[in-house]
PDB file of C-alpha atoms in Angstrom:
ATOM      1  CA  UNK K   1     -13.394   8.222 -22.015  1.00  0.00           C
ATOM      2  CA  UNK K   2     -11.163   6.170 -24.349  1.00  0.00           C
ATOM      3  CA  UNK K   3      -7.532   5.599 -24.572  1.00  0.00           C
ATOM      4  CA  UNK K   4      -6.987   8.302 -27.283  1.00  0.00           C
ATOM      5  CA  UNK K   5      -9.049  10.908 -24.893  1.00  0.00           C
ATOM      6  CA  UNK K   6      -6.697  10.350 -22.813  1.00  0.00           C
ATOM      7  CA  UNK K   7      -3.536  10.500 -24.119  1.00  0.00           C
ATOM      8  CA  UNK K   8      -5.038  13.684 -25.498  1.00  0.00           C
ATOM      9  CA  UNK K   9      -5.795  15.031 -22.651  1.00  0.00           C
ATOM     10  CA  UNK K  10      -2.408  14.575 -21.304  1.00  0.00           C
ATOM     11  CA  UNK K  11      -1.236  16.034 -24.267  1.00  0.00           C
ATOM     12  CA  UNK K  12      -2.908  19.351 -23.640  1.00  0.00           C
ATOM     13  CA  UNK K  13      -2.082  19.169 -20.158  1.00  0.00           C
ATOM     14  CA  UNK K  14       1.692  18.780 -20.809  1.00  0.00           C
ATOM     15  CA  UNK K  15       1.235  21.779 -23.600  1.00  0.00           C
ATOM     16  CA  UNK K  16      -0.507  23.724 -20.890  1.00  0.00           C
ATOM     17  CA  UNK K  17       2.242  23.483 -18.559  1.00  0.00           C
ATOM     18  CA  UNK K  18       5.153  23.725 -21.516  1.00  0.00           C
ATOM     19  CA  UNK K  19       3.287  27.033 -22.485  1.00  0.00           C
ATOM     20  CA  UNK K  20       3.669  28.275 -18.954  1.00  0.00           C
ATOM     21  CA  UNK K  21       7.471  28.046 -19.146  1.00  0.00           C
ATOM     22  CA  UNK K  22       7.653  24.620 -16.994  1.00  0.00           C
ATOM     23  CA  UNK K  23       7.588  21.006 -18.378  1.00  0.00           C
ATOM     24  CA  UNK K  24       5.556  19.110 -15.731  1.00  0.00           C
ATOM     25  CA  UNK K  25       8.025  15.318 -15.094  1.00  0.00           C
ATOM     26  CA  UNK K  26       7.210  12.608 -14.058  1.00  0.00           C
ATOM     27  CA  UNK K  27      10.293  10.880 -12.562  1.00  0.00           C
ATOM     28  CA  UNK K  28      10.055   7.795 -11.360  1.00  0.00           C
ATOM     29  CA  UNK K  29       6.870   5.390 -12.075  1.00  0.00           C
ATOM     30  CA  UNK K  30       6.614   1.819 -10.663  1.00  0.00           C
ATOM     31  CA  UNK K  31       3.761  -1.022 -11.396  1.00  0.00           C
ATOM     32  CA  UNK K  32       3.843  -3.986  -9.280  1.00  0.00           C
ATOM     33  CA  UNK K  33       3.278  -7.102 -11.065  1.00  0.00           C
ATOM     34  CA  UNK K  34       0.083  -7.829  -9.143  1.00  0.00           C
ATOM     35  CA  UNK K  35      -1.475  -4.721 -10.424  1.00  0.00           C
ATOM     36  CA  UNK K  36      -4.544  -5.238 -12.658  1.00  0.00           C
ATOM     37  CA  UNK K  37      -6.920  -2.669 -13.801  1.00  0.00           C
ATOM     38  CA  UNK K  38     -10.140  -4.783 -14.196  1.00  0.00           C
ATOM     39  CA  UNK K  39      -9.845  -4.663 -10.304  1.00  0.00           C
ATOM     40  CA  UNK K  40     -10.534  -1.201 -10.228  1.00  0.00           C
ATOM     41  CA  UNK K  41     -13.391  -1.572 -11.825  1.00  0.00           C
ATOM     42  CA  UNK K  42     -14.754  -4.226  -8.974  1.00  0.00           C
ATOM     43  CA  UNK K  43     -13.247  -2.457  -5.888  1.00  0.00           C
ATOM     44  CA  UNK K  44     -15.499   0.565  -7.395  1.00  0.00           C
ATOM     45  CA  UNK K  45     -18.115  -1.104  -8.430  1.00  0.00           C
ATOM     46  CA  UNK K  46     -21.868   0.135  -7.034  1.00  0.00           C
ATOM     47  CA  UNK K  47     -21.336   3.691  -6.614  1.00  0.00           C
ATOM     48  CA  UNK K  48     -17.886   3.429  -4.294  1.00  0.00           C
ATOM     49  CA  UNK K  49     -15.389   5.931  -4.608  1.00  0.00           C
ATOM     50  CA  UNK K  50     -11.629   5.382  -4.107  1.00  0.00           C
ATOM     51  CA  UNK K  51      -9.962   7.677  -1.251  1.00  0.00           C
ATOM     52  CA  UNK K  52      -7.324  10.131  -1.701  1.00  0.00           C
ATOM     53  CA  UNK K  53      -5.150  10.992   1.079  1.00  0.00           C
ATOM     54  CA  UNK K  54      -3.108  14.199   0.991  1.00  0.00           C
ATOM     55  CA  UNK K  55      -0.374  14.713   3.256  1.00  0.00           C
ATOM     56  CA  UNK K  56       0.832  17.811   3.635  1.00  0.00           C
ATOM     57  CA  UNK K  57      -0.238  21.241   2.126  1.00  0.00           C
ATOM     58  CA  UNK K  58       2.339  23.367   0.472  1.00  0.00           C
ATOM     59  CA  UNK K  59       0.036  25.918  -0.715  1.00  0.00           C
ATOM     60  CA  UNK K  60      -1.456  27.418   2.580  1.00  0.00           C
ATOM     61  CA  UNK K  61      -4.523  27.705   1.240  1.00  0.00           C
ATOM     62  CA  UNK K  62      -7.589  26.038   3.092  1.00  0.00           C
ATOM     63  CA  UNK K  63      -7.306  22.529   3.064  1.00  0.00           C
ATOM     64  CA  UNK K  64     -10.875  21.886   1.382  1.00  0.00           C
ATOM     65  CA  UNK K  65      -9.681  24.052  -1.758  1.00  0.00           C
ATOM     66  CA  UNK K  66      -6.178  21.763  -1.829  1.00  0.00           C
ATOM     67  CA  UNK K  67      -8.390  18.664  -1.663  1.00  0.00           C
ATOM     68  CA  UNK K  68     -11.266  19.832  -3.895  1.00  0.00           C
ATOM     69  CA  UNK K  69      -8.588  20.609  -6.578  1.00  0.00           C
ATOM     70  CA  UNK K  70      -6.849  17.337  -6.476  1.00  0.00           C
ATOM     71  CA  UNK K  71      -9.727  15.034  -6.929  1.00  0.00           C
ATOM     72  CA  UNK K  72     -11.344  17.950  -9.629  1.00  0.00           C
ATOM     73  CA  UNK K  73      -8.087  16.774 -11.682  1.00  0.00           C
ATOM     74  CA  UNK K  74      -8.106  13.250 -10.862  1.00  0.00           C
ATOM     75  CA  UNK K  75     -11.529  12.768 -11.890  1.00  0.00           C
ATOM     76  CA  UNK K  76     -11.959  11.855 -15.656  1.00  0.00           C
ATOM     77  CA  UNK K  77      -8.005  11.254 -15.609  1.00  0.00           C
ATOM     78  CA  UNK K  78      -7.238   7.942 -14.909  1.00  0.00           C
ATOM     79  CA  UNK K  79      -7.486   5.020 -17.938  1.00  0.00           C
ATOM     80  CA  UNK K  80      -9.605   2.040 -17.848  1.00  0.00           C
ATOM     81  CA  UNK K  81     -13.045   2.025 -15.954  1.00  0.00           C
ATOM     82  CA  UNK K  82     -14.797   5.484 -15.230  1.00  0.00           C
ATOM     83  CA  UNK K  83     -13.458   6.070 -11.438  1.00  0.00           C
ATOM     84  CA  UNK K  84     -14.837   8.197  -8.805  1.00  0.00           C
ATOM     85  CA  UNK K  85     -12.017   9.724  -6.440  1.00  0.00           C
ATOM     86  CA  UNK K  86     -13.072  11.696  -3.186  1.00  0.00           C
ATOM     87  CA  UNK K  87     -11.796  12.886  -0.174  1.00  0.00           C
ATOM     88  CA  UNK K  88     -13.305  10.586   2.762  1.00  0.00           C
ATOM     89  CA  UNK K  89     -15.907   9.418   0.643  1.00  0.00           C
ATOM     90  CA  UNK K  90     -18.914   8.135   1.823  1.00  0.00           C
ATOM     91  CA  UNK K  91     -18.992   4.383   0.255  1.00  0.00           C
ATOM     92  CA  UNK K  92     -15.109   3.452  -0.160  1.00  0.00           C
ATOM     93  CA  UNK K  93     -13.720   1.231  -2.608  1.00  0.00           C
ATOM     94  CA  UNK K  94     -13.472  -2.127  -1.575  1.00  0.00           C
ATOM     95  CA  UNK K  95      -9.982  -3.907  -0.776  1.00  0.00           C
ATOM     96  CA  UNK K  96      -8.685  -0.810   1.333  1.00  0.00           C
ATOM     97  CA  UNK K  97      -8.193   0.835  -1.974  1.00  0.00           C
ATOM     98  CA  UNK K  98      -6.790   4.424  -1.592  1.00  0.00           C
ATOM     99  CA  UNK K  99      -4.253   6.760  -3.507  1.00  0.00           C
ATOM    100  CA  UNK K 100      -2.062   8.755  -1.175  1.00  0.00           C
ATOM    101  CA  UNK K 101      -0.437  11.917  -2.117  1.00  0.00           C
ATOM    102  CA  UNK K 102       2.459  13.577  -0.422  1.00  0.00           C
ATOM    103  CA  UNK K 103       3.672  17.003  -1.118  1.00  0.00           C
ATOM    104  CA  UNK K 104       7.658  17.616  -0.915  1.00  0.00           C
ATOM    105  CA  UNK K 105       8.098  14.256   0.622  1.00  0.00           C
ATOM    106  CA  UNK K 106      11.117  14.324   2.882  1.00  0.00           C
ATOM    107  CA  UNK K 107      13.876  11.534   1.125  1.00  0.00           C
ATOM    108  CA  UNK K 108      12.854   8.873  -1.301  1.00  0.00           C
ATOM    109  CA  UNK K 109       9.240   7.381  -0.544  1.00  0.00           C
ATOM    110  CA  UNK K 110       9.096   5.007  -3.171  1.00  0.00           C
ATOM    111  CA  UNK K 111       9.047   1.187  -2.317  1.00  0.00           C
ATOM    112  CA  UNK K 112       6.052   1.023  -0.432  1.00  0.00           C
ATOM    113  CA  UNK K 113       6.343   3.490   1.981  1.00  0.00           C
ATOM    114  CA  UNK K 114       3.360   5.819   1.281  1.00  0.00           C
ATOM    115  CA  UNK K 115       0.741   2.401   1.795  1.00  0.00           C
ATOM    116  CA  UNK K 116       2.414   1.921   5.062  1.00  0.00           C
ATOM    117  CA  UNK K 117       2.403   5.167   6.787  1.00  0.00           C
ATOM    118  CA  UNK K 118       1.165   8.985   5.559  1.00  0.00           C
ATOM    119  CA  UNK K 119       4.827  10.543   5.377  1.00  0.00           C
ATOM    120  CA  UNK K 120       5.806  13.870   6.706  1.00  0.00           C
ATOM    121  CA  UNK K 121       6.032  16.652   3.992  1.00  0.00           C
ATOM    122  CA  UNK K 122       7.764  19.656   3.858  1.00  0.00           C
ATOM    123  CA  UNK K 123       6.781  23.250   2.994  1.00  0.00           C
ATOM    124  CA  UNK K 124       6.739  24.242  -0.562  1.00  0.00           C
ATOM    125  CA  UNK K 125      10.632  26.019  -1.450  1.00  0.00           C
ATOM    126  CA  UNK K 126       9.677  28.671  -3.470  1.00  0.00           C
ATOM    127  CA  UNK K 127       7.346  27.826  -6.702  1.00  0.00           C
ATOM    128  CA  UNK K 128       8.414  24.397  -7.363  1.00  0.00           C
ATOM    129  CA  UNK K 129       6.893  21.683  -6.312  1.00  0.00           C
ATOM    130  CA  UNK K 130       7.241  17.572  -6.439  1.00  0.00           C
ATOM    131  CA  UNK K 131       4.554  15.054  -5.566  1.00  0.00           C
ATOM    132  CA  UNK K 132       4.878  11.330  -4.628  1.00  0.00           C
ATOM    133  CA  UNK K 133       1.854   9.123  -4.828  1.00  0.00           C
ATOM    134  CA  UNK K 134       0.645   5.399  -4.775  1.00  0.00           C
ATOM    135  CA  UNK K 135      -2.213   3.660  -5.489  1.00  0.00           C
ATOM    136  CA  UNK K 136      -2.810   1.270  -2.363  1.00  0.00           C
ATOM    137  CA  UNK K 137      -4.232  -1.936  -1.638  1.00  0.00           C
ATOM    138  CA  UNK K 138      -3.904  -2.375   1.939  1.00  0.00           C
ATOM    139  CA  UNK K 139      -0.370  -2.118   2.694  1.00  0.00           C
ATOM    140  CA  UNK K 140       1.061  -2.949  -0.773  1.00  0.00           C
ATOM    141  CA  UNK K 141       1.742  -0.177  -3.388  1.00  0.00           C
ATOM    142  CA  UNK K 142      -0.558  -1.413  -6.400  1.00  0.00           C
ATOM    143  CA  UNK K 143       1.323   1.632  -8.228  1.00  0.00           C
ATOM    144  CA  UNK K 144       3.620   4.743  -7.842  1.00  0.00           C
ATOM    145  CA  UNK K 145       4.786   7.376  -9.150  1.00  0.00           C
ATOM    146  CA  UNK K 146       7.042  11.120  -8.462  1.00  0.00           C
ATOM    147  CA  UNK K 147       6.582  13.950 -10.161  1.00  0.00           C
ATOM    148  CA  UNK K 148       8.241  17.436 -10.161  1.00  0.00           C
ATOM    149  CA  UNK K 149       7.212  21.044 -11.566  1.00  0.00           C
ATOM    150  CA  UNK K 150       7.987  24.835 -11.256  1.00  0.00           C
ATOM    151  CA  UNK K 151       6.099  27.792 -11.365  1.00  0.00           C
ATOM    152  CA  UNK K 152       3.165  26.424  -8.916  1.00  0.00           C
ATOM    153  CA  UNK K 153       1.357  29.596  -7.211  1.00  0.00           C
ATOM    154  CA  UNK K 154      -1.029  27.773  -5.476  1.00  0.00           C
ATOM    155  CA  UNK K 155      -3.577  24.495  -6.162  1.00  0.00           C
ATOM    156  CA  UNK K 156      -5.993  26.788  -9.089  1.00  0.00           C
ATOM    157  CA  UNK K 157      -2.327  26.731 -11.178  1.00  0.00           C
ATOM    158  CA  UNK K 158      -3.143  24.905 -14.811  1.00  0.00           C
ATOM    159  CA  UNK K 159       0.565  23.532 -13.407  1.00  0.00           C
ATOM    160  CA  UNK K 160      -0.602  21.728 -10.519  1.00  0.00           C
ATOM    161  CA  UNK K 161      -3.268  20.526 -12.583  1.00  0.00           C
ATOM    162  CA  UNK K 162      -1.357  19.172 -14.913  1.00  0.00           C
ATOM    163  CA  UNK K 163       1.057  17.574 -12.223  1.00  0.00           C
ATOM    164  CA  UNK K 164      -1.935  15.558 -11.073  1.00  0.00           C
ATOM    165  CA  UNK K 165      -3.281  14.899 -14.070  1.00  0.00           C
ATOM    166  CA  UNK K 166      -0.323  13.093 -14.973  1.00  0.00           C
ATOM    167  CA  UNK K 167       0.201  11.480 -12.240  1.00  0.00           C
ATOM    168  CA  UNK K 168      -3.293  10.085 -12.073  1.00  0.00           C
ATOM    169  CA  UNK K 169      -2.592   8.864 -14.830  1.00  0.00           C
ATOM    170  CA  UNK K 170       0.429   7.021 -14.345  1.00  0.00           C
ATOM    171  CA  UNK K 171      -0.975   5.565 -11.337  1.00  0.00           C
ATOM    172  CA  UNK K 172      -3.602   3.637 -13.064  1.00  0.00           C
ATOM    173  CA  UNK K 173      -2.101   2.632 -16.692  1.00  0.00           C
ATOM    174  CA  UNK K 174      -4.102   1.125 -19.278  1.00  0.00           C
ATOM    175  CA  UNK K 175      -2.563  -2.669 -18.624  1.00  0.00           C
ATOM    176  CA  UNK K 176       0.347  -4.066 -17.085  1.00  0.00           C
ATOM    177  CA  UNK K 177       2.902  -4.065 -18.776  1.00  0.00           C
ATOM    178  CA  UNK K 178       4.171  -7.628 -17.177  1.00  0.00           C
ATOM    179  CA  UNK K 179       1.620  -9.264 -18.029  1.00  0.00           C
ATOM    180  CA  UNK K 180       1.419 -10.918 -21.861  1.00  0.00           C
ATOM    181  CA  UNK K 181      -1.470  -9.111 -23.338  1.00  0.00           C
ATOM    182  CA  UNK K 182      -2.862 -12.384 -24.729  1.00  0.00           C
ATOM    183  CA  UNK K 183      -3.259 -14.493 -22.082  1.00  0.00           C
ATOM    184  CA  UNK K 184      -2.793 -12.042 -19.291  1.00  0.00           C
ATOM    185  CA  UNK K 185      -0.014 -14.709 -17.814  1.00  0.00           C
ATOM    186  CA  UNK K 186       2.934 -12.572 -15.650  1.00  0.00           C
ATOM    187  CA  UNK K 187       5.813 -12.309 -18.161  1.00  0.00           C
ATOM    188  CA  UNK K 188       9.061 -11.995 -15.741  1.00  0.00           C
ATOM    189  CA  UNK K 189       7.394 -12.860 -12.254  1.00  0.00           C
TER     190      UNK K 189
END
């Protein structure tokens, strides 16, 4: 899917959730400097899948239907090379690749945290709901991001899909944007 898909699609899926009476947000979003998106494309490379890990579940629903939603929306979401995410999959992605979720994380979790340890997550309070996530390699936060919206019934909501959507999608950006686009040197490291 190419870059104007996507931004597209994230159009729609802001619209979606605008129409609904809620504007999905996205936070806080952080990009470490070592970040690079061809290495998706390697640590995926042969048919591996990158794992999601969901802590928490603020829904109450079953946890396969919270799971099977999330990776429904992340799938087709993210920018740069065509990415398979799954739930335990089968044939990881290499370099203990992994994007962790957490649901109504208790305090800040940015920093790291979610690459070091699955956090503890709180019930949902009422219909709004916020979501921290990283994209991990190994203990170091490749990416992450928070997001926040209202009016969340449960994980079919075109809300929550648009929450992940978006967050997918700031979790793996087109390029880096400390790195000089022509000679991919780090600009500020």
């Amino acid at each position: 899917m190419s870059f104007r898909s996507h931004a597209l699609l994230a159009l729609a899926a802001s619209g979606l959730a605008a129409c609904a009476g809620n504007q999905t947000l996205i936070s806080s979003n952080e990009i470490s400097q070592t970040y690079d998106e061809q290495q998706i494309g390697f640590a995926t490379q042969d048919g591996r899948a990158i794992p999601v890990i969901v802590a928490g579940n603020p829904f109450g629903d079953s946890r396969s239907k919270l799971d099977a939603a999330m990776v429904d929306a992340m799938n087709g979401s993210n920018f740069g090379p065509r990415v398979t995410f799954a739930v335990d999959p089968a044939k990881p992605a290499t370099q203990n690749s992994r994007v962790v979720f957490a649901f109504n994380p208790e305090g800040q979790l940015l920093s790291g945290s979610l690459c070091l340890a699955v956090p503890q997550s709180r019930p949902a309070t009422g219909r709004d709901l916020r979501i921290a996530a990283a994209y991990c390699q190994g203990s170091q936060p490749m990416t992450e991001a928070t997001g926040s919206i209202g009016d969340v019934s449960g994980p079919e909501s075109p809300n929550f899909r648009a929450l992940t959507v978006q967050l997918t999608q700031a979790l793996f950006p087109p390029n880096n944007p400390h790195r000089d686009e022509q000679n991919g040197n780090c600009t500020g490291c």
